[in-house]
Amino acid sequence: TNAVAFKKHYKSRAIPQAGRIAGAQFQEEGAGAGEAELVKSKSLDEKTIAFMFSKRSTRTRVSGETAVKLLGGAPMFLGSADIQLGVNESLYDTSRVVSSMVDGILARVGHHSEVETLAKHSTVPVINALSHLYHPLQILADLQTLVELRTPFTTDLSSLEGLTIAWVGDSNNILNEMMVTYPRLGVNLQIATPEGYPLMQEALDRANDGIAKEGGKGKIIHTHSPEEAVKGASVITTDTWISMGQEEESAKRLKDFAGYQITDELLKGAAKDAVFMHCLPRHKEEVDDAVFYGDKSVVFQEAENRKWTALAAFDAFFGKWKL
Ligand code: CP
Ligand code: NVA
């Protein structure tokens, strides 16, 4: 909800491609209520948010640092080359020390257990800025983008019910995030990964648990055929075949993923008004230029929405948090 309000306030131009996918209804209003108070509140006034990043980042860092500033706070970037962590100091000691001086931590890590350890020993809230298992800030931006494409300005995620999203690519953190989010909201997920790249059980269990608890009507279908996955889908999405940390497997992966590139030919099997999404950074092997820069692509709108959703997430989790 607040992501829509922040975007309306700071970005007065029209949303590109608003209301263009199946089931769209255009609503002028929504999210206006409380917008002025929200923006005025500067919930991070006099607060510092540490960005502990052990991997590279463009979108998460830029959206995050600008969001902290707009909320009145100070971002403090602590890359792995800057602090003692991992070289001279343990994660436990670092968590205790950093959290005793800041008001929130945004952490980009390798193994997911690192962000869990950090959260366990930190005395302030910790947000996952990407781990090998999940990337929650990305899915928030994707959700905002999907809502804009379907029912602009609504804040009601039930407007996404019945949508079908196709994933053609690796079994990775971004796919996991989609599995644990979309079916709960009634969104179907048609997944194609190559042989030897099974869905991660941990994410699948959490997805099924979420569906059971919340009565989500979305279905997860898994296949090894890209054509089968895109069939009739309104949204086609993918990500790099080589995630950060997997660089040594590059040659094998490029071979294993042959036939998985998203092209106009593959999109012929999708819904007529389908859109293409990608969390970025993008490489040509997973999607060619014609699709990536073509009229179906909403990737830059999706990237920009990282900022509006970071604002809303930081306001809720860092700004409203009290000891
Ligand atoms: N999508 C995303 O998280 O991008 P960065 O790695 O550039 O932050
Ligand atoms: N799967 C990618 C996502 C980058 C935003 C990675 O983990 O490197």
Coordinates of C-alpha atoms and ligand atoms in Angstrom, one line a residue:
T1 CA 0.0 0.0 0.0
N2 CA 2.6 2.5 1.0
A3 CA 4.8 1.8 -2.0
V4 CA 2.0 3.1 -4.2
A5 CA 1.6 6.2 -2.0
F6 CA 5.3 6.9 -2.1
K7 CA 5.4 6.5 -5.8
K8 CA 2.4 8.8 -6.3
H9 CA 4.0 11.4 -4.1
Y10 CA 7.5 11.5 -5.4
K11 CA 6.8 10.5 -9.0
S12 CA 4.0 12.5 -10.5
R13 CA 4.4 11.2 -14.1
A14 CA 2.1 8.5 -15.4
I15 CA 3.0 4.9 -14.9
P16 CA 4.2 3.4 -18.2
Q17 CA 2.2 0.5 -19.6
A18 CA -0.4 0.9 -16.9
G19 CA -3.3 -1.6 -17.0
R20 CA -2.0 -3.5 -20.0
I21 CA -2.2 -7.2 -19.0
A22 CA -5.2 -9.5 -18.9
G23 CA -8.0 -8.7 -16.5
A24 CA -6.9 -5.0 -16.2
Q25 CA -9.2 -2.4 -14.7
F26 CA -8.1 1.1 -14.4
Q27 CA -8.6 2.8 -11.0
E28 CA -7.6 6.5 -10.7
E29 CA -7.8 6.6 -7.0
G30 CA -6.5 4.4 -4.2
A31 CA -3.5 4.7 -2.0
G32 CA -4.1 8.5 -1.6
A33 CA -5.4 8.3 1.9
G34 CA -2.7 9.1 4.4
E35 CA -0.1 9.8 1.7
A36 CA 0.8 13.3 3.0
E37 CA 1.2 12.0 6.6
L38 CA 3.2 9.1 5.4
V39 CA 5.7 11.2 3.4
K40 CA 5.9 13.8 6.2
S41 CA 6.6 11.4 8.9
K42 CA 10.3 10.8 8.1
S43 CA 10.3 7.7 10.1
L44 CA 14.1 7.2 9.9
D45 CA 14.9 10.7 11.3
E46 CA 18.1 10.5 13.3
K47 CA 18.5 6.8 12.5
T48 CA 21.3 5.0 10.7
I49 CA 20.8 1.9 8.6
A50 CA 23.8 -0.3 8.0
F51 CA 24.1 -2.0 4.6
M52 CA 26.2 -5.1 5.2
F53 CA 26.8 -6.4 1.7
S54 CA 29.2 -9.3 0.9
K55 CA 28.2 -9.2 -2.8
R56 CA 27.9 -6.6 -5.5
S57 CA 24.7 -4.6 -6.0
T58 CA 23.3 -1.8 -8.1
R59 CA 19.5 -1.8 -7.6
T60 CA 19.3 -2.9 -4.0
R61 CA 22.0 -0.5 -2.9
V62 CA 20.8 2.5 -4.9
S63 CA 17.1 2.0 -4.1
G64 CA 18.0 1.3 -0.5
E65 CA 20.3 4.2 0.1
T66 CA 17.9 6.7 -1.6
A67 CA 15.0 5.3 0.4
V68 CA 16.8 5.7 3.7
K69 CA 17.6 9.3 2.8
L70 CA 14.0 10.1 1.8
L71 CA 12.8 8.8 5.1
G72 CA 15.2 11.2 6.9
G73 CA 17.9 8.6 7.9
A74 CA 21.5 7.9 7.0
P75 CA 22.5 4.8 5.1
M76 CA 26.0 3.4 6.0
F77 CA 27.4 1.0 3.4
L78 CA 29.7 -1.7 4.8
G79 CA 31.1 -3.8 2.0
S80 CA 33.1 -6.9 2.7
A81 CA 36.3 -5.0 1.8
D82 CA 35.5 -2.4 4.5
I83 CA 34.8 -4.2 7.7
Q84 CA 36.4 -6.9 9.8
L85 CA 33.7 -9.5 9.2
G86 CA 34.9 -12.7 7.7
V87 CA 38.6 -11.7 7.9
N88 CA 39.3 -10.7 11.5
E89 CA 35.9 -11.1 13.1
S90 CA 33.0 -13.5 13.4
L91 CA 29.4 -13.0 12.3
Y92 CA 28.3 -13.2 15.9
D93 CA 30.6 -10.5 17.2
T94 CA 29.9 -8.3 14.2
S95 CA 26.1 -8.7 14.7
R96 CA 26.4 -7.7 18.4
V97 CA 28.6 -4.7 17.7
V98 CA 27.0 -3.2 14.6
S99 CA 23.5 -3.6 15.9
S100 CA 24.4 -1.8 19.2
M101 CA 25.2 1.3 17.1
V102 CA 22.6 1.4 14.3
D103 CA 18.8 1.2 14.0
G104 CA 18.5 -1.4 11.3
I105 CA 20.6 -3.7 9.1
L106 CA 20.1 -4.6 5.4
A107 CA 22.2 -7.6 4.7
R108 CA 23.3 -9.2 1.4
V109 CA 24.9 -12.5 2.1
G110 CA 26.0 -15.8 0.5
H111 CA 24.4 -18.7 2.4
H112 CA 20.9 -17.9 3.8
S113 CA 22.1 -19.1 7.3
E114 CA 24.3 -16.0 7.5
V115 CA 21.4 -13.6 7.4
E116 CA 19.6 -15.8 9.9
T117 CA 22.5 -15.7 12.3
L118 CA 22.8 -12.0 11.9
A119 CA 19.1 -11.6 12.7
K120 CA 19.3 -13.9 15.7
H121 CA 22.1 -11.9 17.4
S122 CA 21.2 -8.4 16.2
T123 CA 19.3 -6.2 18.6
V124 CA 17.8 -4.2 15.7
P125 CA 15.7 -5.4 12.7
V126 CA 17.5 -7.2 9.8
I127 CA 16.2 -7.2 6.3
N128 CA 17.5 -9.8 3.8
A129 CA 18.9 -8.0 0.8
L130 CA 19.5 -11.3 -1.1
S131 CA 20.8 -14.7 0.1
H132 CA 21.3 -17.9 -1.8
L133 CA 17.7 -18.8 -1.0
Y134 CA 15.6 -15.6 -1.1
H135 CA 15.4 -12.0 -2.3
P136 CA 12.3 -10.5 -0.6
L137 CA 12.8 -6.9 -1.6
Q138 CA 12.8 -8.0 -5.3
I139 CA 9.4 -9.7 -5.0
L140 CA 7.9 -6.6 -3.5
A141 CA 8.9 -4.6 -6.6
D142 CA 7.6 -7.3 -8.8
L143 CA 4.3 -7.3 -7.0
Q144 CA 4.0 -3.5 -7.4
T145 CA 4.8 -3.8 -11.1
L146 CA 2.2 -6.6 -11.6
V147 CA -0.4 -4.6 -9.8
E148 CA 0.3 -1.5 -12.0
L149 CA 0.1 -3.6 -15.1
R150 CA -3.2 -5.1 -14.1
T151 CA -5.0 -2.7 -11.9
P152 CA -3.0 0.6 -11.5
F153 CA -3.2 2.4 -8.2
T154 CA -5.1 -0.3 -6.4
T155 CA -3.4 -1.5 -3.2
D156 CA -5.4 -4.8 -3.2
L157 CA -3.2 -7.7 -4.1
S158 CA -6.3 -9.9 -4.7
S159 CA -6.4 -8.1 -8.1
L160 CA -3.7 -10.5 -9.1
E161 CA -5.8 -13.6 -8.6
G162 CA -5.9 -15.9 -11.6
L163 CA -2.8 -14.5 -13.3
T164 CA -0.4 -17.0 -14.7
I165 CA 3.4 -16.3 -14.6
A166 CA 6.0 -18.4 -16.4
W167 CA 9.5 -18.8 -15.2
V168 CA 12.1 -20.2 -17.7
G169 CA 15.5 -20.6 -16.2
D170 CA 17.5 -21.5 -13.1
S171 CA 16.3 -22.9 -9.8
N172 CA 17.5 -20.0 -7.7
N173 CA 16.7 -17.3 -5.1
I174 CA 14.4 -15.3 -7.3
L175 CA 12.4 -18.3 -8.3
N176 CA 12.1 -19.4 -4.7
E177 CA 10.8 -16.0 -3.8
M178 CA 8.1 -16.3 -6.4
M179 CA 7.2 -19.8 -5.2
V180 CA 6.7 -18.6 -1.6
T181 CA 4.7 -15.5 -2.7
Y182 CA 2.6 -16.0 -5.8
P183 CA 0.5 -19.1 -5.2
R184 CA -0.6 -17.7 -1.8
L185 CA -2.0 -14.8 -3.7
G186 CA -3.9 -17.0 -6.2
V187 CA -1.2 -16.5 -8.9
N188 CA -0.2 -19.6 -10.9
L189 CA 3.4 -20.3 -11.5
Q190 CA 4.5 -22.4 -14.5
I191 CA 8.2 -23.3 -14.1
A192 CA 10.7 -24.7 -16.5
T193 CA 14.2 -25.6 -15.3
P194 CA 16.7 -27.9 -17.1
E195 CA 17.2 -31.5 -16.0
G196 CA 19.6 -31.5 -13.0
Y197 CA 18.2 -28.2 -11.7
P198 CA 15.4 -29.3 -9.4
L199 CA 13.2 -26.9 -7.4
M200 CA 14.7 -26.3 -3.9
Q201 CA 12.8 -28.4 -1.4
E202 CA 13.1 -25.8 1.4
A203 CA 11.3 -23.1 -0.8
L204 CA 8.8 -25.6 -2.1
D205 CA 7.9 -26.7 1.5
R206 CA 7.4 -23.1 2.5
A207 CA 5.4 -22.4 -0.6
N208 CA 3.1 -25.4 0.1
D209 CA 2.8 -24.4 3.8
G210 CA 1.8 -20.8 2.8
I211 CA -0.8 -22.1 0.3
A212 CA -2.3 -24.5 2.9
K213 CA -2.4 -21.9 5.7
E214 CA -3.7 -19.0 3.6
G215 CA -5.9 -21.0 1.3
G216 CA -4.1 -19.7 -1.8
K217 CA -5.5 -20.8 -5.1
G218 CA -2.4 -20.5 -7.2
K219 CA -0.8 -23.7 -8.6
I220 CA 2.8 -24.5 -9.1
I221 CA 3.6 -26.6 -12.2
H222 CA 7.1 -27.8 -12.9
T223 CA 8.4 -29.0 -16.2
H224 CA 11.7 -29.2 -18.2
S225 CA 10.1 -27.7 -21.3
P226 CA 10.2 -23.9 -21.8
E227 CA 7.4 -24.1 -24.4
E228 CA 5.2 -25.9 -21.9
A229 CA 6.0 -23.3 -19.2
V230 CA 5.1 -20.3 -21.3
K231 CA 1.9 -21.7 -22.6
G232 CA -0.9 -19.2 -22.1
A233 CA 1.1 -17.2 -19.5
S234 CA 0.5 -13.5 -19.1
V235 CA 3.9 -12.8 -17.6
I236 CA 7.2 -14.4 -18.7
T237 CA 10.2 -14.0 -16.4
T238 CA 13.7 -15.3 -15.9
D239 CA 17.0 -14.4 -14.3
T240 CA 20.7 -15.0 -14.8
W241 CA 21.8 -18.7 -15.3
I242 CA 24.9 -17.9 -13.2
S243 CA 24.1 -16.3 -9.8
M244 CA 26.7 -14.5 -7.8
G245 CA 29.0 -17.1 -6.3
Q246 CA 28.5 -19.6 -9.1
E247 CA 31.0 -18.1 -11.5
E248 CA 33.1 -21.3 -11.5
E249 CA 30.2 -23.3 -12.9
S250 CA 29.7 -20.9 -15.9
A251 CA 30.8 -23.2 -18.7
K252 CA 28.7 -26.1 -17.4
R253 CA 25.7 -24.0 -16.8
L254 CA 25.8 -22.3 -20.3
K255 CA 25.7 -25.8 -21.7
D256 CA 23.0 -27.1 -19.4
F257 CA 20.7 -24.2 -20.2
A258 CA 20.9 -24.5 -24.0
G259 CA 17.4 -23.9 -25.4
Y260 CA 16.3 -21.8 -22.4
Q261 CA 16.8 -18.4 -23.9
I262 CA 13.7 -16.2 -24.0
T263 CA 13.1 -15.1 -27.6
D264 CA 10.1 -13.8 -29.6
E265 CA 9.7 -17.3 -31.0
L266 CA 9.3 -18.8 -27.5
L267 CA 6.8 -16.0 -26.6
K268 CA 4.5 -17.0 -29.4
G269 CA 3.1 -19.6 -27.1
A270 CA 2.3 -17.1 -24.3
A271 CA -0.8 -15.0 -23.9
K272 CA -1.2 -12.3 -26.7
D273 CA -0.7 -9.4 -24.2
A274 CA 2.1 -11.1 -22.2
V275 CA 4.8 -9.0 -20.6
F276 CA 8.5 -9.8 -19.9
M277 CA 10.0 -9.3 -16.5
H278 CA 13.6 -9.7 -15.2
C279 CA 15.1 -8.7 -11.8
L280 CA 18.3 -7.6 -13.5
P281 CA 21.3 -7.7 -14.0
R282 CA 20.6 -9.4 -17.3
H283 CA 22.8 -11.3 -19.7
K284 CA 22.1 -12.0 -23.3
E285 CA 22.1 -15.8 -22.9
E286 CA 18.9 -15.9 -20.9
V287 CA 17.0 -13.3 -23.0
D288 CA 17.8 -11.8 -26.3
D289 CA 17.8 -8.1 -27.1
A290 CA 14.6 -8.2 -29.1
V291 CA 12.6 -9.3 -26.1
F292 CA 14.6 -7.5 -23.4
Y293 CA 14.4 -4.1 -25.2
G294 CA 11.1 -4.9 -27.0
D295 CA 7.6 -3.6 -26.4
K296 CA 6.7 -6.5 -24.1
S297 CA 9.4 -5.7 -21.7
V298 CA 8.6 -3.9 -18.4
V299 CA 12.1 -4.5 -16.9
F300 CA 13.0 -0.9 -16.2
Q301 CA 9.6 -0.1 -14.6
E302 CA 10.2 -3.2 -12.5
A303 CA 13.7 -1.9 -11.5
E304 CA 12.4 1.5 -10.6
N305 CA 9.8 0.0 -8.4
R306 CA 12.6 -1.3 -6.2
K307 CA 12.8 2.2 -4.9
W308 CA 9.2 2.7 -4.0
T309 CA 8.9 -0.7 -2.4
A310 CA 12.1 -0.2 -0.4
L311 CA 10.7 3.0 0.9
A312 CA 7.6 1.2 2.1
A313 CA 9.5 -1.8 3.5
F314 CA 12.0 0.4 5.4
D315 CA 9.3 2.7 6.7
A316 CA 7.4 -0.4 8.1
F317 CA 10.3 -2.5 9.4
F318 CA 13.0 0.0 10.3
G319 CA 11.0 3.2 10.8
K320 CA 8.1 1.9 12.9
W321 CA 10.3 -0.4 14.9
K322 CA 10.8 0.3 18.6
L323 CA 12.8 -1.5 21.2
Ligands
CP1 N1 17.8 -7.1 -8.7 C1 18.8 -6.8 -7.9 O1 18.8 -7.2 -6.7 O2 19.9 -6.1 -8.4 P1 21.3 -5.8 -7.7 O3 22.0 -7.1 -7.5 O4 21.9 -4.8 -8.6 O5 21.0 -5.2 -6.4
NVA2 N1 20.0 -14.9 -8.9 C1 20.8 -13.6 -8.9 C2 19.9 -12.5 -8.5 C3 20.6 -11.1 -8.6 C4 19.7 -10.0 -8.2 C5 22.0 -13.8 -7.9 O1 21.8 -14.3 -6.8 O2 23.1 -13.4 -8.3

